[in-house]
PDB file of C-alpha atoms in Angstrom:
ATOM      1  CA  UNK A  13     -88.793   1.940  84.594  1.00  0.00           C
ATOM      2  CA  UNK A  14     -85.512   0.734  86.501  1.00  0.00           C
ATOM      3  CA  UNK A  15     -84.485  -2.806  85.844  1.00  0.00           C
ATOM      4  CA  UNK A  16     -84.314  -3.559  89.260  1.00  0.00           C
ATOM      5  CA  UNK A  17     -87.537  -2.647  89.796  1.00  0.00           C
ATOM      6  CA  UNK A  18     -88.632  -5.884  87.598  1.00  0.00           C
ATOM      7  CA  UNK A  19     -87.600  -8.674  90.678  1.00  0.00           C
ATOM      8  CA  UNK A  20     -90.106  -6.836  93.230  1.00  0.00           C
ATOM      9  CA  UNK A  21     -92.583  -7.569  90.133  1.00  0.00           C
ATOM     10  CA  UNK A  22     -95.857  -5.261  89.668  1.00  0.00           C
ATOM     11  CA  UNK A  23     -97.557  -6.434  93.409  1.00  0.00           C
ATOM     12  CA  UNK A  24     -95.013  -4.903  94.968  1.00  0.00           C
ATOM     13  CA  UNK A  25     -94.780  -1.761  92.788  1.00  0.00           C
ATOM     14  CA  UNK A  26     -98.609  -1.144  93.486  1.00  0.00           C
ATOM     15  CA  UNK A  27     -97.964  -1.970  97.107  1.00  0.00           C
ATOM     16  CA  UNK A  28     -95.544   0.406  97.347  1.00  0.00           C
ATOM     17  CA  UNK A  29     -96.976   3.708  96.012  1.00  0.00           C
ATOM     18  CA  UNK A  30    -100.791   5.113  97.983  1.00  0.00           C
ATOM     19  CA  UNK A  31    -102.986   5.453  95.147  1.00  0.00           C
ATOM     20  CA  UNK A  32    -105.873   8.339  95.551  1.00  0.00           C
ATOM     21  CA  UNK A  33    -108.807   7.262  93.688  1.00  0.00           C
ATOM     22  CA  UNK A  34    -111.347   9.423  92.361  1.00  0.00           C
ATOM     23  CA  UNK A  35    -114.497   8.894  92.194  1.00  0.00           C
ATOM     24  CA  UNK A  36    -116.929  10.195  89.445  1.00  0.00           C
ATOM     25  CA  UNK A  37    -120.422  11.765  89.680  1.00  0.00           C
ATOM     26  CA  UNK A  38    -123.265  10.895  87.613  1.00  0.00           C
ATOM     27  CA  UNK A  39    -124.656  14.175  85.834  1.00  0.00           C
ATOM     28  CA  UNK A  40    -127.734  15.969  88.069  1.00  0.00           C
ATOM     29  CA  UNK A  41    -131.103  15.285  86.726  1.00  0.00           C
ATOM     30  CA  UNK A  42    -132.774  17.907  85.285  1.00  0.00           C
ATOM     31  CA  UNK A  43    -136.386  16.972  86.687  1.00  0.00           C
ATOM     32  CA  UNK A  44    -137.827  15.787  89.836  1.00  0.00           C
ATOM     33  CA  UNK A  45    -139.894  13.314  87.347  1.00  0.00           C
ATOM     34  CA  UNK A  46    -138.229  12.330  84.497  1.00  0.00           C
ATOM     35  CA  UNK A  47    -139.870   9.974  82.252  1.00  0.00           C
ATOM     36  CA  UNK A  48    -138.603   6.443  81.725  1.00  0.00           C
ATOM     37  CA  UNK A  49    -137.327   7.402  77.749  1.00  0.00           C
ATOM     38  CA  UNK A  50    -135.308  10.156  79.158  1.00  0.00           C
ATOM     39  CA  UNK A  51    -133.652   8.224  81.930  1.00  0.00           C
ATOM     40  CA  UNK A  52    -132.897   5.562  79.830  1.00  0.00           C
ATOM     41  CA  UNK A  53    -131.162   8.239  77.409  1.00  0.00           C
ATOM     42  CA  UNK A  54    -129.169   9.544  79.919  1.00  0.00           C
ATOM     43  CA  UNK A  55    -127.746   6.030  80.930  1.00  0.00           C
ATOM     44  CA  UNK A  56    -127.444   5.281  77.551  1.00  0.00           C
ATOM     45  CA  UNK A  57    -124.943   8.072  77.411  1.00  0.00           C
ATOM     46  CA  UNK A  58    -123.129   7.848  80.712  1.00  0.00           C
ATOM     47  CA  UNK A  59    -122.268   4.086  79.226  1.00  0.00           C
ATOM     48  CA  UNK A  60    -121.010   5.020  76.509  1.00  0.00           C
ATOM     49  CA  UNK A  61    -119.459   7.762  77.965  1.00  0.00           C
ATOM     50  CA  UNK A  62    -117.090   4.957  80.538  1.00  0.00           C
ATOM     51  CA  UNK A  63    -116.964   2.365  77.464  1.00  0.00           C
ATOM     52  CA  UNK A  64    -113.367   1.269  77.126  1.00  0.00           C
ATOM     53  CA  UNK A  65    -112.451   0.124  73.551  1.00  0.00           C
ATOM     54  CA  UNK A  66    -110.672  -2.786  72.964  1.00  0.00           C
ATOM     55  CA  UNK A  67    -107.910  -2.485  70.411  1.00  0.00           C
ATOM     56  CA  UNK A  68    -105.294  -4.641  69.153  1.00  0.00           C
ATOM     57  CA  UNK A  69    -101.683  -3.639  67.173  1.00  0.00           C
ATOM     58  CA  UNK A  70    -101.818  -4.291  63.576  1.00  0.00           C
ATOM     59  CA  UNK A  71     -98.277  -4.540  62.087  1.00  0.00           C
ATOM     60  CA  UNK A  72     -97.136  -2.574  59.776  1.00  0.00           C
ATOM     61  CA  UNK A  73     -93.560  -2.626  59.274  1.00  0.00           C
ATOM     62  CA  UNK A  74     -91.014  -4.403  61.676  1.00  0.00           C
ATOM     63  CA  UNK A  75     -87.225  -2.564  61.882  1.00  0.00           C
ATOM     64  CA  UNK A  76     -84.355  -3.427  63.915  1.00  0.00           C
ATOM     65  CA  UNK A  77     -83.763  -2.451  67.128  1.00  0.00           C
ATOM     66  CA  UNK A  78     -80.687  -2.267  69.837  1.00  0.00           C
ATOM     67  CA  UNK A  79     -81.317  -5.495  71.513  1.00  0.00           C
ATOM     68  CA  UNK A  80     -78.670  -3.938  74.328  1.00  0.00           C
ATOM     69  CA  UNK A  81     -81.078  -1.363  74.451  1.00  0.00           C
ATOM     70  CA  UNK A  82     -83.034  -0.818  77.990  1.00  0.00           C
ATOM     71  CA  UNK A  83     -85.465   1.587  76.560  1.00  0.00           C
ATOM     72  CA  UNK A  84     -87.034   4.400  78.472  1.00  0.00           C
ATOM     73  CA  UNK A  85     -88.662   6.636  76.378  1.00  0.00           C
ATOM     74  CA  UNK A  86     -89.351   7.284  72.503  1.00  0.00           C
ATOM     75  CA  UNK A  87     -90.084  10.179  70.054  1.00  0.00           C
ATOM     76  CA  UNK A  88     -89.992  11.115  66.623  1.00  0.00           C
ATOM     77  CA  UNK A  89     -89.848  14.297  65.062  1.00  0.00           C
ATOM     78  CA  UNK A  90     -89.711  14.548  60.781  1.00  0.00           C
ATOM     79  CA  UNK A  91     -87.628  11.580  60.355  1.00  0.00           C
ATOM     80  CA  UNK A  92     -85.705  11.496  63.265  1.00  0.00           C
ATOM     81  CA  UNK A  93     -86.453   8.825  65.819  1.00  0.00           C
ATOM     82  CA  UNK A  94     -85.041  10.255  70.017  1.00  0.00           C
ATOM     83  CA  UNK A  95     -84.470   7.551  72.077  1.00  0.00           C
ATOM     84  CA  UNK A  96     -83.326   7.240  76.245  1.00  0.00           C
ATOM     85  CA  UNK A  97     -82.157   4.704  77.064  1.00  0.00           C
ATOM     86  CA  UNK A  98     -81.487   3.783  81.363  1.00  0.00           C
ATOM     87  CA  UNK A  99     -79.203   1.658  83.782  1.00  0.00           C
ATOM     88  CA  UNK A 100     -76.764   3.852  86.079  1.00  0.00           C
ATOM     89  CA  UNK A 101     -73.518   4.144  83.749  1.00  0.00           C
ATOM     90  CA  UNK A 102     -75.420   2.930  80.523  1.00  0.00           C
ATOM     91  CA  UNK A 103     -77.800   5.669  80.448  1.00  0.00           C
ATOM     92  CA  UNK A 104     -77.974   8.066  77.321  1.00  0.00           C
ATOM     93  CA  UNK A 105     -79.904   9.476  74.687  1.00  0.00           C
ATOM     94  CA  UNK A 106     -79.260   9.038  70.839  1.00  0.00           C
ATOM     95  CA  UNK A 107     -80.901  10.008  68.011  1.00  0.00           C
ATOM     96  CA  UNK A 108     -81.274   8.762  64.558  1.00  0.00           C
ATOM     97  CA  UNK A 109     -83.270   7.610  61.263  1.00  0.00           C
ATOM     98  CA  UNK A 110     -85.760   4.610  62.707  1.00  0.00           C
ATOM     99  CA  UNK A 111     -84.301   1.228  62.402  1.00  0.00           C
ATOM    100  CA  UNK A 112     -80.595   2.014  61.473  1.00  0.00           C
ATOM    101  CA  UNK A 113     -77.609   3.145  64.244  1.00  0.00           C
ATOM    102  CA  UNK A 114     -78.357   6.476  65.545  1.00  0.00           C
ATOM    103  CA  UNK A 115     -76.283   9.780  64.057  1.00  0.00           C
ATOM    104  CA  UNK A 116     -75.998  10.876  67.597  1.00  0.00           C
ATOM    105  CA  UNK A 117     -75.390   9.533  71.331  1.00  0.00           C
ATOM    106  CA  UNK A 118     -75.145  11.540  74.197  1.00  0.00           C
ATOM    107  CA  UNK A 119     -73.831   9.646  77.857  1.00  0.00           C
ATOM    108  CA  UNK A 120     -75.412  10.417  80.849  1.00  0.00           C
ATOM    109  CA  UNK A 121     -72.585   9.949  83.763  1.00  0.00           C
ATOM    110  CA  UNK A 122     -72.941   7.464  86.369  1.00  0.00           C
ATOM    111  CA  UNK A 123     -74.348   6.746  88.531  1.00  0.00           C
ATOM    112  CA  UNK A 124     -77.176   9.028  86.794  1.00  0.00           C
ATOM    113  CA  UNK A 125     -79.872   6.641  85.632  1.00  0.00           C
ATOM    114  CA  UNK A 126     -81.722   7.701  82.499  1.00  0.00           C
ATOM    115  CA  UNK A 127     -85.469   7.707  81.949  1.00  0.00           C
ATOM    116  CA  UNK A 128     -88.545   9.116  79.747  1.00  0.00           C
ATOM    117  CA  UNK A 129     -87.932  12.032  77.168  1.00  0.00           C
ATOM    118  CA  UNK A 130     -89.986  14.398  75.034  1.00  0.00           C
ATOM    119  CA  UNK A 131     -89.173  16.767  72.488  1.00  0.00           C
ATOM    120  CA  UNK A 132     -90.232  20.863  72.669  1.00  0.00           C
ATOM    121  CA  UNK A 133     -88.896  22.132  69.395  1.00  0.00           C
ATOM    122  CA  UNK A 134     -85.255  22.728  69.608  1.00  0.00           C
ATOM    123  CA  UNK A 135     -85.030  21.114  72.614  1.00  0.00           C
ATOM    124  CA  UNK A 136     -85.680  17.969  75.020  1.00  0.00           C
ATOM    125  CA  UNK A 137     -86.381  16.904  78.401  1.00  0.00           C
ATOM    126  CA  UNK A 138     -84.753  14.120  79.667  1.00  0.00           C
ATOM    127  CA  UNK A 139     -85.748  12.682  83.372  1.00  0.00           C
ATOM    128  CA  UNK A 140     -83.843  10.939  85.398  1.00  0.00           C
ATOM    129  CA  UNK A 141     -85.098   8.205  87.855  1.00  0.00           C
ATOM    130  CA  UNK A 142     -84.265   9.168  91.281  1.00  0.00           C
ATOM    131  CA  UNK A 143     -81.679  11.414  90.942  1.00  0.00           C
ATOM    132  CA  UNK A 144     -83.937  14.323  91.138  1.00  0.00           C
ATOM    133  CA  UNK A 145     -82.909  16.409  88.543  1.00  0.00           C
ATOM    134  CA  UNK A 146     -84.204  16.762  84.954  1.00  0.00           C
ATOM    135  CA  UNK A 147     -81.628  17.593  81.783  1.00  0.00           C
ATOM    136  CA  UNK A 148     -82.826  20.033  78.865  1.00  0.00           C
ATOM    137  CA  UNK A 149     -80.774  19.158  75.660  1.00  0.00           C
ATOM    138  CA  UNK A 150     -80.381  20.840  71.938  1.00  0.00           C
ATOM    139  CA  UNK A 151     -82.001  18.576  70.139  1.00  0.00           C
ATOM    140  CA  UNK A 152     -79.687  18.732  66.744  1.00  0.00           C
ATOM    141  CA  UNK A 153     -76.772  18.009  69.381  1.00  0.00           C
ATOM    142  CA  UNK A 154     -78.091  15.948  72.182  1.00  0.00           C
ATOM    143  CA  UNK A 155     -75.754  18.578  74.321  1.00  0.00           C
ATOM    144  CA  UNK A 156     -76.583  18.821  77.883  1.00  0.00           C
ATOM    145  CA  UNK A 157     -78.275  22.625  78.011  1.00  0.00           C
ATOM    146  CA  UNK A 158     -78.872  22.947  81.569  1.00  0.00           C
ATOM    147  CA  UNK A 159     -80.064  20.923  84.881  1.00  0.00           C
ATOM    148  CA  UNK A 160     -83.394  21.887  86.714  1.00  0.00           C
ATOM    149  CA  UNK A 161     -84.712  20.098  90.278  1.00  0.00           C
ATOM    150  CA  UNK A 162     -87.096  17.449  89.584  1.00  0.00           C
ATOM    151  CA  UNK A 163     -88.402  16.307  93.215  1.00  0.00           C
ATOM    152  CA  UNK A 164     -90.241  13.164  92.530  1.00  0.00           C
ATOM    153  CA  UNK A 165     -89.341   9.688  90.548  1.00  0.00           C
ATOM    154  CA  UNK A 166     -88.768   9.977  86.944  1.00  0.00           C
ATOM    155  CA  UNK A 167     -90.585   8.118  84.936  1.00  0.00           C
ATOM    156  CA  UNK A 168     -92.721   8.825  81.231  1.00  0.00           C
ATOM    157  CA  UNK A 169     -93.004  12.102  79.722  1.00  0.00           C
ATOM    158  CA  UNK A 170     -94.765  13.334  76.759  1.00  0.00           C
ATOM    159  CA  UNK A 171     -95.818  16.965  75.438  1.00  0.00           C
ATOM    160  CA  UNK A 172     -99.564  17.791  75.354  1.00  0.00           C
ATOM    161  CA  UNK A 173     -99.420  20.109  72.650  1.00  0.00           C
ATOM    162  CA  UNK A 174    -103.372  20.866  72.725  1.00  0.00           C
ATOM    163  CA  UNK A 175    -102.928  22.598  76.183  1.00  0.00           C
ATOM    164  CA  UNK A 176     -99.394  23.796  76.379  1.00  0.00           C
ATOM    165  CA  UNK A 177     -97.939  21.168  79.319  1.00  0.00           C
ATOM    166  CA  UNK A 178     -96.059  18.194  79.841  1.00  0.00           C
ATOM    167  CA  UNK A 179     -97.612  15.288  81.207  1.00  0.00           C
ATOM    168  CA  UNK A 180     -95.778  12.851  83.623  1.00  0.00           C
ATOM    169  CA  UNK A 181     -96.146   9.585  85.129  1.00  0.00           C
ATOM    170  CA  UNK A 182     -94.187   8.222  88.464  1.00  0.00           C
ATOM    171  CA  UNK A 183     -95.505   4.495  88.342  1.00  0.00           C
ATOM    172  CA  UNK A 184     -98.788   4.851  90.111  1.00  0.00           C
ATOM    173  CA  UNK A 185    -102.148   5.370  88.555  1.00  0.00           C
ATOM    174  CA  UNK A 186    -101.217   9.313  88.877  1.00  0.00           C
ATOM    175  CA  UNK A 187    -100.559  11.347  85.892  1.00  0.00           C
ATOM    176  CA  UNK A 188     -98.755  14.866  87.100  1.00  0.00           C
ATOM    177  CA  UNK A 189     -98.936  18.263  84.992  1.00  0.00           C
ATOM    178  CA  UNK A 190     -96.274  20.294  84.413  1.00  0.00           C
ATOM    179  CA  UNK A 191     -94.813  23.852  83.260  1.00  0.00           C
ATOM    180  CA  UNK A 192     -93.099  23.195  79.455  1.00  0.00           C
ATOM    181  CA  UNK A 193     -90.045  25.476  80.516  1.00  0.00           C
ATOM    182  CA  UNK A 194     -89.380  24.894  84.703  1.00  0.00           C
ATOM    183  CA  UNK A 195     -91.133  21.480  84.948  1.00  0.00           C
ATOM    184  CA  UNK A 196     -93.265  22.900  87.984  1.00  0.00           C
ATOM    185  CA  UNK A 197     -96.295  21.010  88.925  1.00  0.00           C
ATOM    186  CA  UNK A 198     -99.695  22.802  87.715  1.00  0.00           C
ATOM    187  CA  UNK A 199    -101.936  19.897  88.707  1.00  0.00           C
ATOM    188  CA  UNK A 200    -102.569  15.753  88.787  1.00  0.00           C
ATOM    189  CA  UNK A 201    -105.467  13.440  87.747  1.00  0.00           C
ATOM    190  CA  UNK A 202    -105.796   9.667  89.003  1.00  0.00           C
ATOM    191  CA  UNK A 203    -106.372   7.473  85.552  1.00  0.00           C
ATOM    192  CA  UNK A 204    -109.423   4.863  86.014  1.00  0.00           C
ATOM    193  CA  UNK A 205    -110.570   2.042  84.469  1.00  0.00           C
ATOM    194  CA  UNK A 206    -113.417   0.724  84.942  1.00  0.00           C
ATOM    195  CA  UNK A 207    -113.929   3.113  88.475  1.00  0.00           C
ATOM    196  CA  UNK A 208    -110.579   1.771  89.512  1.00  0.00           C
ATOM    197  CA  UNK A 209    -106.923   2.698  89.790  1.00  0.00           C
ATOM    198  CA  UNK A 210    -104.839   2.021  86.834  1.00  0.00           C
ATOM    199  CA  UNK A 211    -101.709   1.596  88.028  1.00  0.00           C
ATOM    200  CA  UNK A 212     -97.901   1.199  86.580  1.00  0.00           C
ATOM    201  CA  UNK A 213     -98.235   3.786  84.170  1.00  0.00           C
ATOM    202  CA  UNK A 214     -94.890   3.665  82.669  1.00  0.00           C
ATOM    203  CA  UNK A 215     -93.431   5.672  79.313  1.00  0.00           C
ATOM    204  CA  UNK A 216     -95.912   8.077  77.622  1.00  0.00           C
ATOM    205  CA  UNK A 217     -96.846   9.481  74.683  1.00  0.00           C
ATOM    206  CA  UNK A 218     -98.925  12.611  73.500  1.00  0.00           C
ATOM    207  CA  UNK A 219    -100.946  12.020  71.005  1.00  0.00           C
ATOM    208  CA  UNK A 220    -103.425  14.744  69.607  1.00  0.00           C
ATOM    209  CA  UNK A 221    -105.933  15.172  73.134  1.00  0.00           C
ATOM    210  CA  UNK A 222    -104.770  11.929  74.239  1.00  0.00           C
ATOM    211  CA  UNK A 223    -101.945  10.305  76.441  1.00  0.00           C
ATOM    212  CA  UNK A 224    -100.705   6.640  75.585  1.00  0.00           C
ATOM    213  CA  UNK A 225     -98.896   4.830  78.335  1.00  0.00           C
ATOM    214  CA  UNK A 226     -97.337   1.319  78.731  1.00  0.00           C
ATOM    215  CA  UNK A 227     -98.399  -0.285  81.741  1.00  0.00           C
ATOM    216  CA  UNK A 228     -95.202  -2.019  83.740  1.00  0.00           C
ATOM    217  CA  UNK A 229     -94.477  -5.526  82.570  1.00  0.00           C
ATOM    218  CA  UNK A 230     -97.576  -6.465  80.715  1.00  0.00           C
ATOM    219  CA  UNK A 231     -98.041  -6.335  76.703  1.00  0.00           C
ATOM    220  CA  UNK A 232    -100.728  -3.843  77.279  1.00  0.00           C
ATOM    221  CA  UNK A 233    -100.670   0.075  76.079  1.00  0.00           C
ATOM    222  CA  UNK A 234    -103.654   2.251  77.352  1.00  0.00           C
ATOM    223  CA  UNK A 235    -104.863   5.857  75.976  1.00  0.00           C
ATOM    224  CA  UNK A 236    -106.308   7.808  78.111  1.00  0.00           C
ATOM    225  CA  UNK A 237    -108.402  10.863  78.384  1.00  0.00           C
ATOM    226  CA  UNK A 238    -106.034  13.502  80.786  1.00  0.00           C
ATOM    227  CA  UNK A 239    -108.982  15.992  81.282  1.00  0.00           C
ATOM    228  CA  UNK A 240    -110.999  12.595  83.379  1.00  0.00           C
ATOM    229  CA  UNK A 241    -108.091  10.598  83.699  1.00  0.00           C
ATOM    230  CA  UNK A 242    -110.347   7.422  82.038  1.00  0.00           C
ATOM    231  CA  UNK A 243    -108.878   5.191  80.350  1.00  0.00           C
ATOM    232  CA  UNK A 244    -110.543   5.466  76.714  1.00  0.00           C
ATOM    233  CA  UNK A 245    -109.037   2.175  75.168  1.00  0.00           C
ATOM    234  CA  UNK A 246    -107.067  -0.745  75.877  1.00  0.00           C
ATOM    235  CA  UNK A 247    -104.703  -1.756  73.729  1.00  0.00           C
ATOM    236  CA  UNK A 248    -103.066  -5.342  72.848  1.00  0.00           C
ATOM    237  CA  UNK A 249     -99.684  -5.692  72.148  1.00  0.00           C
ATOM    238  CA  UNK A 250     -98.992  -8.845  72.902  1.00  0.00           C
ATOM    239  CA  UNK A 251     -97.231 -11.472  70.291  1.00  0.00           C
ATOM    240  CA  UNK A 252     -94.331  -9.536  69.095  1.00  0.00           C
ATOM    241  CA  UNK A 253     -91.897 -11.284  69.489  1.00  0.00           C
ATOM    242  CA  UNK A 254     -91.099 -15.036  69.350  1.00  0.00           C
ATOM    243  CA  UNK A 255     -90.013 -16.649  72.362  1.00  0.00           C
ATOM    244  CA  UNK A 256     -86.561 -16.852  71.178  1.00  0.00           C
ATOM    245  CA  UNK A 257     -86.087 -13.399  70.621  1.00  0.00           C
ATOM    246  CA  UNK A 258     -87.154 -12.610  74.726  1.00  0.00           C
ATOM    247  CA  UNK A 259     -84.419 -11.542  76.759  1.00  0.00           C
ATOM    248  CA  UNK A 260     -85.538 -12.150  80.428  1.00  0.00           C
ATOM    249  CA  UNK A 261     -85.400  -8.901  81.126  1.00  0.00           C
ATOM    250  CA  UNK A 262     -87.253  -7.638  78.436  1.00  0.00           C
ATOM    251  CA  UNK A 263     -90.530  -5.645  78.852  1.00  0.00           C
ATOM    252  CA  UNK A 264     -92.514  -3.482  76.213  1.00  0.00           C
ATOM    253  CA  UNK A 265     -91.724  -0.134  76.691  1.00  0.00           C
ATOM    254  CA  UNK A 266     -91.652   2.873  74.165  1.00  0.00           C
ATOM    255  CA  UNK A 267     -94.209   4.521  72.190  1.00  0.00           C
ATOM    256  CA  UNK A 268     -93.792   7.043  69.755  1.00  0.00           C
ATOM    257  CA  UNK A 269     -96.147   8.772  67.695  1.00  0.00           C
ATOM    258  CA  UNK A 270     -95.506   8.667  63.765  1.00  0.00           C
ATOM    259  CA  UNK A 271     -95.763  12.943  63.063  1.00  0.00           C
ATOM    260  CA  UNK A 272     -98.169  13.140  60.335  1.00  0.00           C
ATOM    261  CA  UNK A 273    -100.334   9.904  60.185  1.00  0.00           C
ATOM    262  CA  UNK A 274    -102.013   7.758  62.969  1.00  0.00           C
ATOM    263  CA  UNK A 275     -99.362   5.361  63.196  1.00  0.00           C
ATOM    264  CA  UNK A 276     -97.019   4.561  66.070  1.00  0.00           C
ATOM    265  CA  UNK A 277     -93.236   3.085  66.514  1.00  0.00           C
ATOM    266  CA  UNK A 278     -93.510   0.418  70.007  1.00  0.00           C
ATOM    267  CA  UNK A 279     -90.697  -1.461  71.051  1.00  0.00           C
ATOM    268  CA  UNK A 280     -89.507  -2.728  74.343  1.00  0.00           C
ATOM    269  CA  UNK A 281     -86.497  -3.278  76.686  1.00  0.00           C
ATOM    270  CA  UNK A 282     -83.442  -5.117  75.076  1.00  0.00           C
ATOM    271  CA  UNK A 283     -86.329  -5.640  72.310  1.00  0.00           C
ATOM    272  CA  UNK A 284     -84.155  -6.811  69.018  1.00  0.00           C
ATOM    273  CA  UNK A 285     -87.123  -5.122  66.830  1.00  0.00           C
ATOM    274  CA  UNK A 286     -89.163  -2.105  66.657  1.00  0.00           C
ATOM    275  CA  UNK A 287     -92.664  -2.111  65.055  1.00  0.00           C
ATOM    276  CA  UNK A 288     -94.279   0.449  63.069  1.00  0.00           C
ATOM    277  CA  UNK A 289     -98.241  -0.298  63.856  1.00  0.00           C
ATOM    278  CA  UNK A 290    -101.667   1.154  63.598  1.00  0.00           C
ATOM    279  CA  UNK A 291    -104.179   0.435  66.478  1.00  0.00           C
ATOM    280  CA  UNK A 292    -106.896  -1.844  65.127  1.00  0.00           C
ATOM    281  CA  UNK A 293    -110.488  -2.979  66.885  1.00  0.00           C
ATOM    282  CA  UNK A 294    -109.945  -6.397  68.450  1.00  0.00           C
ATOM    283  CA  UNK A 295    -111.118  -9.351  66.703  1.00  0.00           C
ATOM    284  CA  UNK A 296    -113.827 -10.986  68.517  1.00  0.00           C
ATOM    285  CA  UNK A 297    -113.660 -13.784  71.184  1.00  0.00           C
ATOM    286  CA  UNK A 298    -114.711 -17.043  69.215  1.00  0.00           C
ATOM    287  CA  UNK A 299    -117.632 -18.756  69.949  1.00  0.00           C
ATOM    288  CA  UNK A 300    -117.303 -22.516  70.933  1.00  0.00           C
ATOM    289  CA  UNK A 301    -119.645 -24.574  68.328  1.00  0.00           C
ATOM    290  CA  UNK A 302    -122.651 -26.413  70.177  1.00  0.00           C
TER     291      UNK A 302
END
């Protein structure tokens, strides 16, 4: 997400991008006279079907991070954590162990402005914003492979594994599927919550059959179900960091999945700390004593 993206402020990033909605069907009934058990079953499971879950971050560990850093995407793979970082003529990607100065940095030249990245093996995607192109790197080098077109705005990017494509998201409530090797479109869903729009979807992550995604300037993180494009859970990731440690600029942003357990690395824009966190059921809303 560009920095100067942050003064319009979320109305008018919503305002500015036509958001298709899509709008589910209930399941046929089987009978012309279904009883009143059976039609309350098959509520019952449409509900639970469209619940949401409301989690919360539960902290884990808390590292160090760049607090120069304007993050724009996040990865791990083994031990190594791939970060991109944006701004026109501060944009680059660098990779390293989490929480300690990265091994490797490669620049991205102005006025090229850096976005999300994912990893495919040997190699990585980066995106840039609207510079419509997309740069494959070696991932033990960070060196710049080739260029391929990339027509619309770059934003997140994560590889769904389970079904062989990367998912990407522009800003809107639109996630966009595309080819692993050419970055082609193969198709789009519109995420939902709650029957409407989610928009802002900002850096992603593949996780397993799900996609994670920050949602532009909030503290919130959502996963989401890319076969329905329903949002599955809201998550909380609010309280971080102290007041002191805000830059005004600063925005959560970056998610990466920990390889091997169910843990995740977040961290934000000129964020001075990076937090290694499981997602956790929200506690309760108190109850105000009569």
């Amino acid at each position: 997400m560009p920095e100067r993206l942050r003064s319009a402020g979320a109305v008018a990033l919503a305002g500015a991008v036509v958001i298709a909605s899509c709008a589910s069907r209930a399941p046929a009934r089987e009978g012309a006279h279904e009883d009143a058990t059976g039609s309350r079953a098959v509520h019952g499971r449409q509900a639970a079907a469209g619940r949401v879950e409301r989690l919360r971050v539960k902290v884990l560990e808390t590292l160090p991070h760049d607090p120069k850093a304007f993050t724009e995407g996040l990865e791990m793979a083994g031990a190594t954590l791939y970060e991109g970082l944006g701004i026109a003529g501060q944009s680059s990607v660098r990779a390293g162990p989490p929480g300690k100065p990265p091994t490797m940095r490669a620049a991205l030249p102005a006025p090229l402005f850096g976005e999300g990245i994912t990893l495919l093996g040997r190699t990585l995607w980066q995106l840039t914003w609207r510079d419509r192109i997309a740069i494959e790197r070696d991932t033990t080098t960070l060196k710049e492979l080739r260029r391929v077109p990339y027509p619309d705005d770059g934003w997140g990017i994560c590889l769904d594994r389970t079904r062989h494509r990367l998912v990407t998201s522009d800003g809107s409530a639109r996630l966009a599927f595309r080819d692993e090797h050419t970055l082609a479109k193969t198709g789009e869903v519109t995420v939902t919550e709650g029957g409407r729009p989610a928009t802002g979807l900002n850096e992603l992550e593949c996780s397993g059959a799900a996609v994670y995604a920050n949602v532009l300037f909030t503290d919130r993180i959502v996963r989401i179900d890319p076969t329905t494009g329903a949002v599955t859970a809201d998550i909380d990731a609010s309280g971080l960091l102290r007041d002191d440690e805000r830059d005004p600029r600063s925005t959560l942003n970056g998610i990466a999945a920990v390889p091997g357990t169910d843990e995740f690395l977040i961290t934000g824009k000129f964020w001075p700390k990076m937090f290694r966190v499981a997602f956790a059921p929200a506690r309760p809303a108190s109850r105000t004593a009569r």
